[in-house]
Amino acid sequence: MSDDTKAEFGEADAATQKAARQPVWSDDGDAPFDMGDDPEALEDEKPITAPRRRKKAKPVTEKKSAANETVEIIKTIVFALLIALVVRVLLFQPFTIPSASMEPNLYEGDYIVVSKWSYGYSKHSIPFSPPLFEGRIMDRAPKRGDIAVFKLPRDPKVDYIKRVIGMPGDKVQMRQGKLYINNVAVDDVVVSEAQMNDLFGTRSLTKVRETMPGGRTYMTQDFGSNFELDNTPVFEVPAGHYFMMGDNRDNSIDSRVDSMSGVGMVPEENLVGKAEVILFSWSPGASLFNPVSWFTNLRPSRFFQKLN
């Protein structure tokens, strides 16, 4: 080999060694490391210069995605509330029975569903009864014998449930515990008699099947014929009003009591809807804060009973 060739190889070898000694940058963009003479010493070397790391900016798409997700959640909630409001105003509304005034057909703790379209719509069909309009839209008169929910005339914030007994123009009276409509006694048949104990002691409880003019039948219960509301004057039902009574005749504040302290005559505008079905029922004692009572106080035999 000639001297010139050896010189060329020597220069090439020196260049290769020099290149091998050049600082090496990692794939992550860290500062260069000096390999030195021993490439295996790379892991023990310190950076020649302190790295300047750039803060990674959050992708714009992530911010937009989070904002879009929030908007979608809000839209879903708003649509759900609107649907619930429409159903409540136009179709159905649930109610809980708070007292015994409609026994033996409705008991305290029954959870019922009321149809809103049955009698049309008034301002009382809307939550909080806003004064948006007067009268009723798509008005349909209740039928005698319907179980109706209505706003208490002296306090429209309070919901009441009673049976429609007197129609506009009727004359209604109680005589010795017997119901008269337009001076004609309503047909009734004693179904059962029993003794019961309550806060008032031992009393006789009579269950009676009444039949309205027109053939509508339903059950009532009575504790005797000498109670305060068993004998009343004649009530004349004015136009645009209805006479309401509870099925528990001796334990019901209804149209037999004047509007100052009771119900009085109920304006048609105050009608909310017709009670259709018992959805489910709890006996008294069930507590929201005691989940065990939700099951121990259930009354499955009353579930899905259609109301007459």
Tab-separated table of N, CA and C in Angstrom, residues 112-194:
chain	number	residue	atom	x	y	z
A	112	ILE	N	-101.165	8.547	43.399
A	112	ILE	CA	-102.089	8.436	42.268
A	112	ILE	C	-101.607	9.256	41.071
A	113	VAL	N	-102.198	8.933	39.916
A	113	VAL	CA	-101.923	9.675	38.685
A	113	VAL	C	-103.217	10.328	38.223
A	114	VAL	N	-103.118	11.604	37.880
A	114	VAL	CA	-104.279	12.402	37.458
A	114	VAL	C	-104.109	12.786	35.994
A	115	SER	N	-105.157	12.582	35.206
A	115	SER	CA	-105.122	12.990	33.793
A	115	SER	C	-105.481	14.469	33.690
A	116	LYS	N	-104.627	15.240	33.016
A	116	LYS	CA	-104.822	16.690	32.939
A	116	LYS	C	-105.786	17.088	31.814
A	117	TRP	N	-105.889	16.280	30.782
A	117	TRP	CA	-106.716	16.662	29.634
A	117	TRP	C	-108.206	16.412	29.862
A	118	SER	N	-108.555	15.671	30.911
A	118	SER	CA	-109.953	15.253	31.105
A	118	SER	C	-110.912	16.425	31.178
A	119	TYR	N	-110.498	17.525	31.829
A	119	TYR	CA	-111.382	18.681	32.008
A	119	TYR	C	-110.872	19.911	31.274
A	120	GLY	N	-109.900	19.769	30.404
A	120	GLY	CA	-109.317	20.933	29.759
A	120	GLY	C	-108.261	21.570	30.648
A	121	TYR	N	-107.861	22.790	30.302
A	121	TYR	CA	-106.720	23.420	30.968
A	121	TYR	C	-107.068	24.841	31.423
A	122	SER	N	-106.606	25.168	32.621
A	122	SER	CA	-106.725	26.524	33.144
A	122	SER	C	-105.352	26.952	33.651
A	123	LYS	N	-105.270	28.125	34.217
A	123	LYS	CA	-103.990	28.569	34.775
A	123	LYS	C	-103.514	27.641	35.888
A	124	HIS	N	-104.462	26.932	36.512
A	124	HIS	CA	-104.097	26.022	37.592
A	124	HIS	C	-103.495	24.712	37.065
A	125	SER	N	-103.521	24.516	35.750
A	125	SER	CA	-102.860	23.354	35.169
A	125	SER	C	-101.353	23.541	35.127
A	126	ILE	N	-100.901	24.778	35.276
A	126	ILE	CA	-99.486	25.120	35.199
A	126	ILE	C	-98.943	25.275	36.614
A	127	PRO	N	-97.712	24.811	36.867
A	127	PRO	CA	-97.147	24.977	38.216
A	127	PRO	C	-97.180	26.422	38.681
A	128	PHE	N	-97.574	26.635	39.919
A	128	PHE	CA	-97.656	27.940	40.578
A	128	PHE	C	-98.801	28.812	40.054
A	129	SER	N	-99.660	28.261	39.196
A	129	SER	CA	-100.865	28.956	38.719
A	129	SER	C	-100.595	30.388	38.254
A	130	PRO	N	-99.703	30.583	37.295
A	130	PRO	CA	-99.441	31.954	36.825
A	130	PRO	C	-100.676	32.528	36.135
A	131	PRO	N	-100.966	33.814	36.321
A	131	PRO	CA	-102.181	34.417	35.739
A	131	PRO	C	-102.013	34.718	34.248
A	132	LEU	N	-101.781	33.673	33.465
A	132	LEU	CA	-101.553	33.863	32.024
A	132	LEU	C	-102.856	34.056	31.257
A	133	PHE	N	-103.941	33.453	31.755
A	133	PHE	CA	-105.237	33.598	31.089
A	133	PHE	C	-106.328	33.250	32.091
A	134	GLU	N	-107.548	33.576	31.758
A	134	GLU	CA	-108.698	33.290	32.609
A	134	GLU	C	-109.550	32.198	31.965
A	135	GLY	N	-110.345	31.516	32.806
A	135	GLY	CA	-111.217	30.482	32.285
A	135	GLY	C	-110.462	29.213	31.951
A	136	ARG	N	-111.045	28.403	31.030
A	136	ARG	CA	-110.461	27.127	30.657
A	136	ARG	C	-110.320	27.020	29.144
A	137	ILE	N	-109.310	26.311	28.714
A	137	ILE	CA	-109.080	26.012	27.304
A	137	ILE	C	-109.446	24.544	27.081
A	138	MET	N	-110.130	24.249	25.971
A	138	MET	CA	-110.570	22.874	25.674
A	138	MET	C	-111.397	22.323	26.829
A	139	ASP	N	-112.299	23.146	27.333
A	139	ASP	CA	-113.071	22.827	28.539
A	139	ASP	C	-113.978	21.623	28.314
A	140	ARG	N	-113.931	20.674	29.256
A	140	ARG	CA	-114.835	19.531	29.278
A	140	ARG	C	-115.342	19.371	30.700
A	141	ALA	N	-116.631	19.308	30.869
A	141	ALA	CA	-117.218	19.227	32.207
A	141	ALA	C	-116.964	17.852	32.817
A	142	PRO	N	-116.691	17.807	34.122
A	142	PRO	CA	-116.566	16.509	34.789
A	142	PRO	C	-117.916	15.797	34.824
A	143	LYS	N	-117.853	14.491	35.003
A	143	LYS	CA	-119.077	13.712	35.131
A	143	LYS	C	-119.392	13.513	36.611
A	144	ARG	N	-120.667	13.411	36.901
A	144	ARG	CA	-121.077	13.180	38.279
A	144	ARG	C	-120.482	11.851	38.762
A	145	GLY	N	-119.808	11.905	39.899
A	145	GLY	CA	-119.174	10.706	40.432
A	145	GLY	C	-117.683	10.634	40.176
A	146	ASP	N	-117.133	11.521	39.344
A	146	ASP	CA	-115.679	11.547	39.121
A	146	ASP	C	-114.938	11.870	40.413
A	147	ILE	N	-113.755	11.281	40.581
A	147	ILE	CA	-112.841	11.715	41.642
A	147	ILE	C	-111.929	12.769	41.017
A	148	ALA	N	-112.029	13.990	41.530
A	148	ALA	CA	-111.344	15.111	40.892
A	148	ALA	C	-110.367	15.783	41.848
A	149	VAL	N	-109.237	16.231	41.302
A	149	VAL	CA	-108.295	17.070	42.036
A	149	VAL	C	-108.568	18.512	41.650
A	150	PHE	N	-108.589	19.405	42.639
A	150	PHE	CA	-108.872	20.808	42.378
A	150	PHE	C	-108.093	21.684	43.350
A	151	LYS	N	-107.995	22.952	43.011
A	151	LYS	CA	-107.368	23.924	43.899
A	151	LYS	C	-108.405	24.437	44.900
A	152	LEU	N	-108.010	24.476	46.155
A	152	LEU	CA	-108.909	24.962	47.199
A	152	LEU	C	-109.280	26.420	46.912
A	153	PRO	N	-110.566	26.745	46.807
A	153	PRO	CA	-110.951	28.116	46.427
A	153	PRO	C	-110.369	29.200	47.318
A	154	ARG	N	-110.294	28.976	48.630
A	154	ARG	CA	-109.781	30.024	49.514
A	154	ARG	C	-108.259	30.078	49.552
A	155	ASP	N	-107.593	29.049	49.000
A	155	ASP	CA	-106.131	29.026	48.966
A	155	ASP	C	-105.682	28.190	47.768
A	156	PRO	N	-105.531	28.795	46.596
A	156	PRO	CA	-105.203	28.044	45.375
A	156	PRO	C	-103.850	27.338	45.404
A	157	LYS	N	-103.060	27.565	46.440
A	157	LYS	CA	-101.790	26.839	46.545
A	157	LYS	C	-101.997	25.406	47.038
A	158	VAL	N	-103.203	25.132	47.574
A	158	VAL	CA	-103.489	23.832	48.187
A	158	VAL	C	-104.317	22.986	47.226
A	159	ASP	N	-103.895	21.719	47.028
A	159	ASP	CA	-104.628	20.769	46.196
A	159	ASP	C	-105.546	19.926	47.080
A	160	TYR	N	-106.776	19.735	46.632
A	160	TYR	CA	-107.731	18.878	47.318
A	160	TYR	C	-108.196	17.798	46.350
A	161	ILE	N	-108.642	16.678	46.906
A	161	ILE	CA	-109.222	15.614	46.081
A	161	ILE	C	-110.535	15.165	46.718
A	162	LYS	N	-111.616	15.213	45.942
A	162	LYS	CA	-112.947	14.815	46.419
A	162	LYS	C	-113.711	14.226	45.230
A	163	ARG	N	-114.915	13.775	45.516
A	163	ARG	CA	-115.776	13.246	44.454
A	163	ARG	C	-116.778	14.312	44.012
A	164	VAL	N	-117.006	14.388	42.706
A	164	VAL	CA	-117.978	15.346	42.155
A	164	VAL	C	-119.386	14.803	42.425
A	165	ILE	N	-120.135	15.542	43.258
A	165	ILE	CA	-121.480	15.111	43.632
A	165	ILE	C	-122.549	15.976	42.971
A	166	GLY	N	-122.368	17.291	43.045
A	166	GLY	CA	-123.373	18.203	42.515
A	166	GLY	C	-122.875	18.935	41.283
A	167	MET	N	-123.691	18.945	40.228
A	167	MET	CA	-123.394	19.657	38.986
A	167	MET	C	-124.036	21.051	39.043
A	168	PRO	N	-123.625	21.954	38.153
A	168	PRO	CA	-124.229	23.289	38.143
A	168	PRO	C	-125.757	23.205	38.038
A	169	GLY	N	-126.445	23.921	38.935
A	169	GLY	CA	-127.903	23.918	38.956
A	169	GLY	C	-128.510	22.890	39.892
A	170	ASP	N	-127.705	21.939	40.408
A	170	ASP	CA	-128.229	20.920	41.324
A	170	ASP	C	-128.525	21.496	42.705
A	171	LYS	N	-129.387	20.786	43.418
A	171	LYS	CA	-129.621	21.049	44.833
A	171	LYS	C	-129.185	19.818	45.612
A	172	VAL	N	-128.265	20.005	46.563
A	172	VAL	CA	-127.667	18.888	47.298
A	172	VAL	C	-127.956	19.057	48.787
A	173	GLN	N	-128.290	17.945	49.443
A	173	GLN	CA	-128.574	17.999	50.875
A	173	GLN	C	-128.252	16.650	51.520
A	174	MET	N	-127.851	16.678	52.786
A	174	MET	CA	-127.700	15.465	53.591
A	174	MET	C	-128.800	15.449	54.647
A	175	ARG	N	-129.491	14.310	54.755
A	175	ARG	CA	-130.533	14.140	55.767
A	175	ARG	C	-130.264	12.842	56.515
A	176	GLN	N	-129.926	12.958	57.788
A	176	GLN	CA	-129.632	11.800	58.632
A	176	GLN	C	-128.626	10.848	57.969
A	177	GLY	N	-127.600	11.453	57.402
A	177	GLY	CA	-126.523	10.668	56.798
A	177	GLY	C	-126.807	10.159	55.408
A	178	LYS	N	-127.951	10.518	54.844
A	178	LYS	CA	-128.319	10.049	53.510
A	178	LYS	C	-128.237	11.216	52.524
A	179	LEU	N	-127.716	10.942	51.345
A	179	LEU	CA	-127.493	11.971	50.327
A	179	LEU	C	-128.728	12.141	49.448
A	180	TYR	N	-129.108	13.415	49.259
A	180	TYR	CA	-130.214	13.758	48.361
A	180	TYR	C	-129.695	14.713	47.292
A	181	ILE	N	-130.074	14.437	46.053
A	181	ILE	CA	-129.749	15.322	44.934
A	181	ILE	C	-131.054	15.694	44.247
A	182	ASN	N	-131.304	17.000	44.193
A	182	ASN	CA	-132.550	17.514	43.621
A	182	ASN	C	-133.769	16.871	44.294
A	183	ASN	N	-133.662	16.766	45.625
A	183	ASN	CA	-134.746	16.268	46.489
A	183	ASN	C	-135.057	14.786	46.277
A	184	VAL	N	-134.143	14.064	45.635
A	184	VAL	CA	-134.313	12.617	45.434
A	184	VAL	C	-133.156	11.902	46.119
A	185	ALA	N	-133.488	10.911	46.965
A	185	ALA	CA	-132.453	10.167	47.685
A	185	ALA	C	-131.611	9.347	46.708
A	186	VAL	N	-130.314	9.405	46.903
A	186	VAL	CA	-129.401	8.591	46.094
A	186	VAL	C	-129.503	7.147	46.566
A	187	ASP	N	-129.598	6.217	45.614
A	187	ASP	CA	-129.698	4.801	45.968
A	187	ASP	C	-128.439	4.362	46.713
A	188	ASP	N	-128.632	3.658	47.826
A	188	ASP	CA	-127.484	3.128	48.565
A	188	ASP	C	-127.824	1.769	49.161
A	189	VAL	N	-126.797	0.939	49.277
A	189	VAL	CA	-126.953	-0.406	49.818
A	189	VAL	C	-125.833	-0.642	50.813
A	190	VAL	N	-126.199	-1.090	52.029
A	190	VAL	CA	-125.187	-1.407	53.038
A	190	VAL	C	-124.461	-2.679	52.612
A	191	VAL	N	-123.131	-2.586	52.518
A	191	VAL	CA	-122.313	-3.729	52.111
A	191	VAL	C	-121.752	-4.460	53.320
A	192	SER	N	-121.306	-3.708	54.345
A	192	SER	CA	-120.750	-4.355	55.532
A	192	SER	C	-120.855	-3.418	56.721
A	193	GLU	N	-120.851	-4.034	57.913
A	193	GLU	CA	-120.833	-3.287	59.162
A	193	GLU	C	-119.797	-3.910	60.078
A	194	ALA	N	-119.054	-3.062	60.771
A	194	ALA	CA	-117.999	-3.578	61.648
A	194	ALA	C	-117.744	-2.589	62.764
